[in-house]
CSV table of C-alpha atoms and ligand atoms in Angstrom, one decimal:
chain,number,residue,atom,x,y,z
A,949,UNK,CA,17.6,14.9,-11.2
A,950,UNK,CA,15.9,14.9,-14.5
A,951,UNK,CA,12.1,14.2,-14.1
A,952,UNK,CA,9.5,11.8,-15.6
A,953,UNK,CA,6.7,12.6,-17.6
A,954,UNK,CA,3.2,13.0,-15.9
A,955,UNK,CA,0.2,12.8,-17.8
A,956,UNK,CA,-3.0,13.7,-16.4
A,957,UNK,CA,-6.1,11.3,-16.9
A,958,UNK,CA,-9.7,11.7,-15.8
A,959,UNK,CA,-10.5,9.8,-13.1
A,960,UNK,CA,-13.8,8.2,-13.7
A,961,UNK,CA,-13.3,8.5,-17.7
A,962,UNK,CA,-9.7,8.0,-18.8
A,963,UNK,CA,-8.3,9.1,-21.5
A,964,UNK,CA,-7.0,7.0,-24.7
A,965,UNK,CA,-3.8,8.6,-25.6
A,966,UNK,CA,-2.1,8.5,-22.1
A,967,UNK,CA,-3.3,4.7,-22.0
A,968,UNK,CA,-1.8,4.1,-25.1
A,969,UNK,CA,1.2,5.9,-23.8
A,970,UNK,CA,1.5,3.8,-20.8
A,971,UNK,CA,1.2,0.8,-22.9
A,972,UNK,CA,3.7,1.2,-25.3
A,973,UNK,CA,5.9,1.3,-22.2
A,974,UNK,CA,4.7,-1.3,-20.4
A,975,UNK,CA,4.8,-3.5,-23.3
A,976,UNK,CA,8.5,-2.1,-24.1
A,977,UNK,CA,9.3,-3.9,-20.9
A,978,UNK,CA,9.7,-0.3,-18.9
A,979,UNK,CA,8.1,0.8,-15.8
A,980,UNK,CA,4.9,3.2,-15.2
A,981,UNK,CA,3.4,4.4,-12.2
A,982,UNK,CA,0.1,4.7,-12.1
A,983,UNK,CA,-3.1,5.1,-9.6
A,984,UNK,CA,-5.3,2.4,-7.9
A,985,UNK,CA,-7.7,2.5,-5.6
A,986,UNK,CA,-5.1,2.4,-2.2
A,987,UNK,CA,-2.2,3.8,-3.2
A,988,UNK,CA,0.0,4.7,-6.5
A,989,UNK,CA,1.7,1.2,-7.8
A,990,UNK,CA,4.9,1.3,-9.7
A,991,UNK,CA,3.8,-1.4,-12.7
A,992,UNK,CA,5.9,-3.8,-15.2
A,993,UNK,CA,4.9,-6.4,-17.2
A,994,UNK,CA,4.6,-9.5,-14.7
A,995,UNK,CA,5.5,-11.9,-17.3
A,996,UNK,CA,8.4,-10.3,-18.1
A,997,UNK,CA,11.7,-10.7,-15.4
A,998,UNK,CA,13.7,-7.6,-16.5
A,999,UNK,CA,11.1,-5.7,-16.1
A,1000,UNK,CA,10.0,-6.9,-12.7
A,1001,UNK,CA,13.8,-6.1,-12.1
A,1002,UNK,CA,13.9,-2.2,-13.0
A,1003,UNK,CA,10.9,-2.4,-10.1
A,1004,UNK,CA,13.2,-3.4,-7.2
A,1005,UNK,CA,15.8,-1.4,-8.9
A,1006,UNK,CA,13.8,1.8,-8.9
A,1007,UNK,CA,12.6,1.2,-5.3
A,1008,UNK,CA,15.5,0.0,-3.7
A,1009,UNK,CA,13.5,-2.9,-3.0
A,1010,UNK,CA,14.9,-6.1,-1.0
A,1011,UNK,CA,14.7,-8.9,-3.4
A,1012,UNK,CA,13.2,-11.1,-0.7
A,1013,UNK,CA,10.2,-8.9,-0.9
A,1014,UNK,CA,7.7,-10.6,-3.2
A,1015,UNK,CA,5.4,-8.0,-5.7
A,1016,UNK,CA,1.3,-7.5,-6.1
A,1017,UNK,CA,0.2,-8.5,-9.5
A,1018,UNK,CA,-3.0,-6.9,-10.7
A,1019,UNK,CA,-5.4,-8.2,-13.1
A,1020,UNK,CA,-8.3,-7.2,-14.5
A,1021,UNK,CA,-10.7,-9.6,-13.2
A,1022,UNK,CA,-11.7,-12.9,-11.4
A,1023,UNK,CA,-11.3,-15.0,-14.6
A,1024,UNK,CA,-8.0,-13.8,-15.6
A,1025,UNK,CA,-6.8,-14.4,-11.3
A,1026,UNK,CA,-7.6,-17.6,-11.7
A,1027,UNK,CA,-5.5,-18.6,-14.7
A,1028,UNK,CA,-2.8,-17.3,-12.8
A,1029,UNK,CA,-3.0,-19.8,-9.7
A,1030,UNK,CA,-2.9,-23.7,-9.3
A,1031,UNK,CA,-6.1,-23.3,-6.7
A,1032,UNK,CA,-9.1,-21.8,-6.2
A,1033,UNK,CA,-10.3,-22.3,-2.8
A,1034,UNK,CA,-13.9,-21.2,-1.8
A,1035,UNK,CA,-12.6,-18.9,0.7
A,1036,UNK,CA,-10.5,-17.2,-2.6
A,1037,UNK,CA,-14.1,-17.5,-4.8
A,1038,UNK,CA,-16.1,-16.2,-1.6
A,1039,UNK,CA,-13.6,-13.3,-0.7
A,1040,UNK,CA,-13.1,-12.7,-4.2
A,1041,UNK,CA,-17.1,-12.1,-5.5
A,1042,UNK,CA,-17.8,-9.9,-2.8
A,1043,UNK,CA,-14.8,-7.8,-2.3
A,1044,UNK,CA,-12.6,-7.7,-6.4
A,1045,UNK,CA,-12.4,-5.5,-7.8
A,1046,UNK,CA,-11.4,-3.6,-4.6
A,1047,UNK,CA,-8.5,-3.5,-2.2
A,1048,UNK,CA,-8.0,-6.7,-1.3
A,1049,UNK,CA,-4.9,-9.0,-1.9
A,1050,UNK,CA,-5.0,-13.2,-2.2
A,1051,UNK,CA,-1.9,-15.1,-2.1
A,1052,UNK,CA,-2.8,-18.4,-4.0
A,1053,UNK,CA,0.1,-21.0,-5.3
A,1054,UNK,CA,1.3,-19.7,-8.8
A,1055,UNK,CA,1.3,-20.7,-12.1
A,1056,UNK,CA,4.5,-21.8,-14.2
A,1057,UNK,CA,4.0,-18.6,-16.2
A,1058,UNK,CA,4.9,-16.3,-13.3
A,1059,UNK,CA,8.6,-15.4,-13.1
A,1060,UNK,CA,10.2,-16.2,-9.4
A,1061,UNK,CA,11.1,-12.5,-10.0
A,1062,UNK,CA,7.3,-11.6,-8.8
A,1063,UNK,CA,7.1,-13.6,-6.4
A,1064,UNK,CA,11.0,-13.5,-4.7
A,1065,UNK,CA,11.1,-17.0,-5.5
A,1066,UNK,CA,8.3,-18.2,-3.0
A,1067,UNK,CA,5.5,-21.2,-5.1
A,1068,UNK,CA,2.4,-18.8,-4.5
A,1069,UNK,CA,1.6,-15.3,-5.6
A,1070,UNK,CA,-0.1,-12.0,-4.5
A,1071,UNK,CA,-3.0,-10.8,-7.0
A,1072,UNK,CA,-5.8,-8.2,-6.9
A,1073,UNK,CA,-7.9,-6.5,-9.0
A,1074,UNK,CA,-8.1,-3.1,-8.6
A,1075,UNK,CA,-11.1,-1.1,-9.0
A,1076,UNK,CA,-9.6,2.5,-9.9
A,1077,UNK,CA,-11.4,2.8,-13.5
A,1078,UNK,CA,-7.5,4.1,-14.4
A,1079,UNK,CA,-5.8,0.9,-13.0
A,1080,UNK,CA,-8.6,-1.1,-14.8
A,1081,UNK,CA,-8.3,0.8,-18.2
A,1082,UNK,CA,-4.5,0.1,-18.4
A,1083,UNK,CA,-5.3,-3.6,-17.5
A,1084,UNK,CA,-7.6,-3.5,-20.2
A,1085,UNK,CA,-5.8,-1.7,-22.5
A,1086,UNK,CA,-2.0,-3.5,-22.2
A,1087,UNK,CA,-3.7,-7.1,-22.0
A,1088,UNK,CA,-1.3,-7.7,-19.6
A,1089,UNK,CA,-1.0,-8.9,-15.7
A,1090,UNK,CA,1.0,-6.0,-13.6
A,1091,UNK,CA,3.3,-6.2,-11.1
A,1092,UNK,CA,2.9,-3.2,-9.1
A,1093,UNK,CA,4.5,-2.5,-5.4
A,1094,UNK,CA,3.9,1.2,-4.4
A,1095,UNK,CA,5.2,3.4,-6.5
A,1096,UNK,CA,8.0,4.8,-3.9
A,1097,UNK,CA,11.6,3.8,-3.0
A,1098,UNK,CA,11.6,1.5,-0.6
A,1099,UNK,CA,10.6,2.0,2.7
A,1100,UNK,CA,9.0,5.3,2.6
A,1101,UNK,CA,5.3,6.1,3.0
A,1102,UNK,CA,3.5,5.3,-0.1
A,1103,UNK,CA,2.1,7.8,-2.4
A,1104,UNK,CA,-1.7,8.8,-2.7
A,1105,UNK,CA,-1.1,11.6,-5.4
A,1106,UNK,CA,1.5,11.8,-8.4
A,1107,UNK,CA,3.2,14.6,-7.2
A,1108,UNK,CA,4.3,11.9,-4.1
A,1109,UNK,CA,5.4,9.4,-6.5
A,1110,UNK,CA,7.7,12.1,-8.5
A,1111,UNK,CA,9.1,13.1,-5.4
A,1112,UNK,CA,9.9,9.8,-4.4
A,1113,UNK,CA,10.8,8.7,-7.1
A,1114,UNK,CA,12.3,10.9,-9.8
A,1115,UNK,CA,13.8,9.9,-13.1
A,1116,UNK,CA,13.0,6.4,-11.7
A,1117,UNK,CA,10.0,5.9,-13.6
A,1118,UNK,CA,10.1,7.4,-16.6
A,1119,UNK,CA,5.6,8.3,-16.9
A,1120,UNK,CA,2.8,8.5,-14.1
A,1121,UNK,CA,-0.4,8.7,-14.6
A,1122,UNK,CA,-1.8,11.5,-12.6
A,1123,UNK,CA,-5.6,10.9,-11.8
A,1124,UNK,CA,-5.6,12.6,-8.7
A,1125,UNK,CA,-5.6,11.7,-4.9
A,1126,UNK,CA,-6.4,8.0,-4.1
A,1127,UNK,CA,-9.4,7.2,-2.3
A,1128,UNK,CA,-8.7,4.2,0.3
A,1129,UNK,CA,-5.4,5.6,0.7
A,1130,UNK,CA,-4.4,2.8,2.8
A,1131,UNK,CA,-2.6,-0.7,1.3
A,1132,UNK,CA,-4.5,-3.5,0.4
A,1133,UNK,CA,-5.7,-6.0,3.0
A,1134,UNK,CA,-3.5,-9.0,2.4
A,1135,UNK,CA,-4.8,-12.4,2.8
A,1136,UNK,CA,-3.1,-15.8,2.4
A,1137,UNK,CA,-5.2,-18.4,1.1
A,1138,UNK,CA,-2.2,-20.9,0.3
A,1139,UNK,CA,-1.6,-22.8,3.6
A,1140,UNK,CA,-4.1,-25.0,5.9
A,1141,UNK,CA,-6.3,-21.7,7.1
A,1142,UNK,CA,-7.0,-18.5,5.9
A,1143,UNK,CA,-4.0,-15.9,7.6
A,1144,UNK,CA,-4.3,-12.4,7.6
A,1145,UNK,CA,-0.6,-10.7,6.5
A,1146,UNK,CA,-1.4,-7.2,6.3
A,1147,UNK,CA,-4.4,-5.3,7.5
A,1148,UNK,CA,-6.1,-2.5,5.8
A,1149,UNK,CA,-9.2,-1.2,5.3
A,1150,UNK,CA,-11.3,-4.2,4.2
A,1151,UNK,CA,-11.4,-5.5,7.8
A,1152,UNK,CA,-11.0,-8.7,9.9
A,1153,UNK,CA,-14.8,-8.7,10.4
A,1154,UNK,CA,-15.1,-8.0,6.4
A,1155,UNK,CA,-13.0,-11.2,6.0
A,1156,UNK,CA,-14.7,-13.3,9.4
A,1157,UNK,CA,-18.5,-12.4,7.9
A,1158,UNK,CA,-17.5,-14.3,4.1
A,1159,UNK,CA,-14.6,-17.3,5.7
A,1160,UNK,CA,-15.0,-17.5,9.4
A,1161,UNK,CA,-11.8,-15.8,11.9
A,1162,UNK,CA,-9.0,-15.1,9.9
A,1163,UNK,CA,-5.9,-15.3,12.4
A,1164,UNK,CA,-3.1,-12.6,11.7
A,1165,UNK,CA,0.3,-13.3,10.9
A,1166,UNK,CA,2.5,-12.9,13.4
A,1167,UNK,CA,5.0,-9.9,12.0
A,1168,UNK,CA,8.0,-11.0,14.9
A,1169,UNK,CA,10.7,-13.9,13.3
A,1170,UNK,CA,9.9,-17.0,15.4
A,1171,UNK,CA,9.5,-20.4,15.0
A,1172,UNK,CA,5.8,-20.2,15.5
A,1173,UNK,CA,5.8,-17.7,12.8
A,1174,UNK,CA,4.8,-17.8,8.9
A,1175,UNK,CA,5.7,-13.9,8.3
A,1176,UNK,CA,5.1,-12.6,5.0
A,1177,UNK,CA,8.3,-11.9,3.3
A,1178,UNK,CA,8.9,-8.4,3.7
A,1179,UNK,CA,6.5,-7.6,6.7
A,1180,UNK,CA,9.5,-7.6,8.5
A,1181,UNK,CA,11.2,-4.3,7.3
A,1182,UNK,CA,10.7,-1.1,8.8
A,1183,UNK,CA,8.0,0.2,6.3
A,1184,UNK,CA,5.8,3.3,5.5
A,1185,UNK,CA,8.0,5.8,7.3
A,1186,UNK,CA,8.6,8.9,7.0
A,1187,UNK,CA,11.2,11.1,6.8
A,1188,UNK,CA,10.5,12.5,10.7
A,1189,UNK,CA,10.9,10.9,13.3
A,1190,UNK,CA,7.1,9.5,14.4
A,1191,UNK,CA,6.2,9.0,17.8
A,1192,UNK,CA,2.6,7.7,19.0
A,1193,UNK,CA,1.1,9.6,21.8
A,1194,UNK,CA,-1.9,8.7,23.5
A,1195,UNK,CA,-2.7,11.7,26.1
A,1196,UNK,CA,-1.2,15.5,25.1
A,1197,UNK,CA,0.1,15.7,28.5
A,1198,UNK,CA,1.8,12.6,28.4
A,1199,UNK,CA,5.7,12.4,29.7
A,1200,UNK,CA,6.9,10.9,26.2
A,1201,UNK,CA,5.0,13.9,24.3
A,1202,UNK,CA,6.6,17.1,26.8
A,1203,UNK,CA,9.9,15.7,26.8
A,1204,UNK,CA,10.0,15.3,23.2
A,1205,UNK,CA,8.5,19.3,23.0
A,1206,UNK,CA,11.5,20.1,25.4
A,1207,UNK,CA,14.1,18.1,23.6
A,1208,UNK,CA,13.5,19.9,20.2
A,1209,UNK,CA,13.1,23.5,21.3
A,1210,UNK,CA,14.8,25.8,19.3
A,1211,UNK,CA,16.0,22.7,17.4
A,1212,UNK,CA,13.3,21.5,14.7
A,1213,UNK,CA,10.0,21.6,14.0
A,1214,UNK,CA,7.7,19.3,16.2
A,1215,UNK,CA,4.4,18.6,14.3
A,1216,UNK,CA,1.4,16.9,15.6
A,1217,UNK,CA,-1.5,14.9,13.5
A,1218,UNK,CA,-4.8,14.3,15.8
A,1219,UNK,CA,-8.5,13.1,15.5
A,1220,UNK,CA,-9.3,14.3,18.9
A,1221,UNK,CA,-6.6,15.5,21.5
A,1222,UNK,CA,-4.2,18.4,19.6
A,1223,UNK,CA,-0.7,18.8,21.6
A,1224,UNK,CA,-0.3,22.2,22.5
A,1225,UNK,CA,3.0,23.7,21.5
A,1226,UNK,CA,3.2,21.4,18.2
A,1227,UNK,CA,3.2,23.0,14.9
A,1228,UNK,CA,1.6,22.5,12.9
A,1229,UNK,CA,-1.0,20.8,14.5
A,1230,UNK,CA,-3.6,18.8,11.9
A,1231,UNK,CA,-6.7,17.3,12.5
A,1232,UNK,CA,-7.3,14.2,10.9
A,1233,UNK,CA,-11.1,12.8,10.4
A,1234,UNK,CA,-12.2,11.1,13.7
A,1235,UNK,CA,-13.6,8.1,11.2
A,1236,UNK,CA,-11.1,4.9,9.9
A,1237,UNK,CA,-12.1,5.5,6.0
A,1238,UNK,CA,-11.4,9.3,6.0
A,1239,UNK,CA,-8.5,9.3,8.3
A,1240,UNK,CA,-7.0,6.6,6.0
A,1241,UNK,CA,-7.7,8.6,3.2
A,1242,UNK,CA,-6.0,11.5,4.8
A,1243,UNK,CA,-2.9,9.3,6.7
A,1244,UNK,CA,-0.4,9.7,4.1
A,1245,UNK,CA,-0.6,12.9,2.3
A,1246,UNK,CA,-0.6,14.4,5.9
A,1247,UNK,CA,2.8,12.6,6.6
A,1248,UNK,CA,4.1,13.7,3.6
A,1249,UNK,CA,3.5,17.3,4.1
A,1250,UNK,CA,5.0,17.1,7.2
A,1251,UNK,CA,8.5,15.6,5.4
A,1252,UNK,CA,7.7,18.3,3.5
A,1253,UNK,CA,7.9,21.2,6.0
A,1254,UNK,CA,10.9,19.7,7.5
A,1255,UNK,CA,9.5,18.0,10.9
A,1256,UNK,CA,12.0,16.7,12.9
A,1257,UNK,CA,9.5,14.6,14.5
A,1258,UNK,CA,6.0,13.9,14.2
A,1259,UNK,CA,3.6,13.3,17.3
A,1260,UNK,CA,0.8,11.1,16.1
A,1261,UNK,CA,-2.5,10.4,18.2
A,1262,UNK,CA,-2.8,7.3,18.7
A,1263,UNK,CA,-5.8,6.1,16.8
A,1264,UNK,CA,-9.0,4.8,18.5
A,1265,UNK,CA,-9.0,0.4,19.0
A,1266,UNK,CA,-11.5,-1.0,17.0
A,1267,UNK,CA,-11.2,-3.7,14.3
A,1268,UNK,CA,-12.3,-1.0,11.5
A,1269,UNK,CA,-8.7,0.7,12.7
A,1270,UNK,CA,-6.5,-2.1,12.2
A,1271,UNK,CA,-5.2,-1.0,9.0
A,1272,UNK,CA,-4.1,2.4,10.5
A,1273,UNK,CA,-2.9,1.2,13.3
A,1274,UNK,CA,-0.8,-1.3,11.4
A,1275,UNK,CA,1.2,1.9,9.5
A,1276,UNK,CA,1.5,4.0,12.6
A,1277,UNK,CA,2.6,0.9,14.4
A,1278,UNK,CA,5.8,0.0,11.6
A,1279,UNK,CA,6.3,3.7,10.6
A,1280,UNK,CA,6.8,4.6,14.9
A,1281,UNK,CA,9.8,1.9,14.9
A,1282,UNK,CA,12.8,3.1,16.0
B,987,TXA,O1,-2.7,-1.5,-2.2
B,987,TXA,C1,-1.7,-2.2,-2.5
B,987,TXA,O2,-1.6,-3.4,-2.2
B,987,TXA,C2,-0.7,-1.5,-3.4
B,987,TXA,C3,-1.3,-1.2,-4.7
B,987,TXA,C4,-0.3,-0.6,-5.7
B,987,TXA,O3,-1.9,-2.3,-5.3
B,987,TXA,N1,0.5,-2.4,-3.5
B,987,TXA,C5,1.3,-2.6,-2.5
B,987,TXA,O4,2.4,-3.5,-2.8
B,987,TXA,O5,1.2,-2.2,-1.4
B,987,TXA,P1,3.7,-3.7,-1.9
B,987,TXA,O6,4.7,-4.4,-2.8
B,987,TXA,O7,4.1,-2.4,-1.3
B,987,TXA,O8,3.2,-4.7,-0.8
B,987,TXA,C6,3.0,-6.1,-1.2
B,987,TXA,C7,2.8,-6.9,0.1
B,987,TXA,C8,4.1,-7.1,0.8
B,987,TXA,O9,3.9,-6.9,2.2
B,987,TXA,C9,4.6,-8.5,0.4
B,987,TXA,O10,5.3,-9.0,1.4
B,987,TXA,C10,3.2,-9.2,0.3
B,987,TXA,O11,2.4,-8.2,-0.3
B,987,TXA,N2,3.3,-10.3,-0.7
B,987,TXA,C11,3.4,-10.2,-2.0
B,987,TXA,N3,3.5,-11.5,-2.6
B,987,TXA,C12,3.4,-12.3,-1.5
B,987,TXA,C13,3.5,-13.8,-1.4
B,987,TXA,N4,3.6,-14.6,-2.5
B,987,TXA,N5,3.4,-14.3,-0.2
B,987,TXA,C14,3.2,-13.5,0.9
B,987,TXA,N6,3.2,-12.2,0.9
B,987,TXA,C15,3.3,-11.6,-0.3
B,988,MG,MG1,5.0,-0.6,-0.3
């Protein structure tokens, strides 16, 4: 496997050449990943269907499953959508640029290929100063999924998003680990009420304070259900395979100790019970923004050290967990 190009940039200052370089490509209709705020995204010109196509084709990615576009502020979201509800202008002044998602009904102008051929579209506006320079810098809206093949955890640091990715993409922007390091909250503003497709770190009681309860999206198929395409897959998994544990001593935790004995490695993430006998055993921050921050380049280390299983706490209830609890909940499916 031949490798992409990675150019560093400074975080809070980026610099021009790299932006120009990413640019050029982006404009040239190819792909580049680069960093936001949550995770890495995998960007192409959103007004441009081949190259929204070399996104699912680098990912693996269903073509069911409907892309993020990114912009580079409120203004330029709302030439992008039909309406502009006050729940999208309230949710959008307090919490853009920032990791938060609205799904609006589209303009003309963006391709089905974005959108996997539904009428409304996903937009944010990131607030990684590297996410906002290339905005700024191509003039363009990106689409940008994580920058991983489909399925796998997503990548808070470049080095994830060469390993998942390869030749796939061929320049990422290394600005270091992401901050969030959780997915953007996702919020559909498109129907009757305000519905909650995908927690993350800006909360349910960040959303109630600014629009009133936001329901969430039932993620089973049903009649009753309006599931976000996509939020059906088993997603942010990785290579192990994860189970949640709630006490150390628990039956589900010894037998899976006994079962791989002298076969693999068991490893065990925590924030306050450690299980005995696991190794390695990491502590994760007891708090939901650092433990976010931490989630993933912990579960990647562990595909790194060849885990055969990981045995994850599970973390504490609590609205402010939702997000976490979300990833653990879809990455322990069988
Ligand atoms: O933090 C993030 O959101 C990252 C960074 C790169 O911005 N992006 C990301 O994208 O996580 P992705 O493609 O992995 O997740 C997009 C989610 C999916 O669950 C998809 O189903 C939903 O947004 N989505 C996108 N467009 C939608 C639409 N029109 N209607 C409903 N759901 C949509
Ligand atoms: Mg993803």
């Amino acid at each position: 496997m031949t490798s992409s190009t990675v150019l560093r940039v400074t975080p809070d200052a980026p610099e021009r050449a790299p932006l120009e370089r990413a640019a050029e490509l982006l404009r040239a209709g190819q792909l580049v990943a680069f960093p936001t705020e949550t995770v890495y995204g995998l960007g192409a010109n959103a007004l441009d269907p081949a190259a929204v196509a070399r996104i699912y084709e680098a990912k693996g990615r269903p073509t069911y499953n409907p892309l993020i576009v990114h912009v580079p502020s409120l203004a330029a979201a709302r030439r992008l959508v039909t309406a502009w509800p006050p729940e999208a202008e309230a949710l959008a002044r307090r919490w853009w640029p920032g990791p938060l998602t609205l799904v609006l009904p589209k303009v003309a102008a963006i391709p089905g290929a974005v959108t996997a051929g539904l009428r409304t579209v996903a937009l944010r506006v990131p607030a990684h100063p590297v996410a906002r320079a290339l905005l700024e810098v191509t003039g363009l809206p990106l689409a940008a999924p994580s920058a991983n093949r489909s399925g796998e955890v997503s990548p808070t640091t470049a080095a994830h998003v060469a390993r998942s990715l390869g030749d796939r993409v061929p320049l990422i922007l290394d600005a270091g680990p992401t901050t969030i390091g959780i997915e953007s909250t996702v919020v559909d503003l498109s129907g009757d009420r305000p519905v909650l497709l995908r927690p993350g770190m800006v909360s349910r009681d960040d959303l109630a304070a600014l629009i009133g309860p936001v329901e969430r999206a039932r993620s089973t198929a049903g009649d009753e259900a309006r599931p976000s395409p996509g939020m059906l897959d088993r997603h942010y998994a990785p290579r192990a395979r994860l189970v949640l544990y709630d006490r150390p001593d628990a039956p589900g935790v010894l037998g899976e100790l006994a079962a791989a004995r002298g076969k693999g490695m068991v490893a065990a993430l925590y924030w306050k019970e450690g299980i005995p006998g696991a190794d390695p055993a990491v502590a994760l921050p007891s708090d939901p923004e650092r433990y976010a921050r931490a989630l993933y380049a912990a579960l990647h280390r562990m595909d790194e050290l060849g885990a055969a299983v990981i045995l994850v706490e599970r973390p504490p209830a609590g609205i402010a967990w939702e997000g976490v609890r979300d990833r653990l909940g879809r990455a322990a499916q069988p």
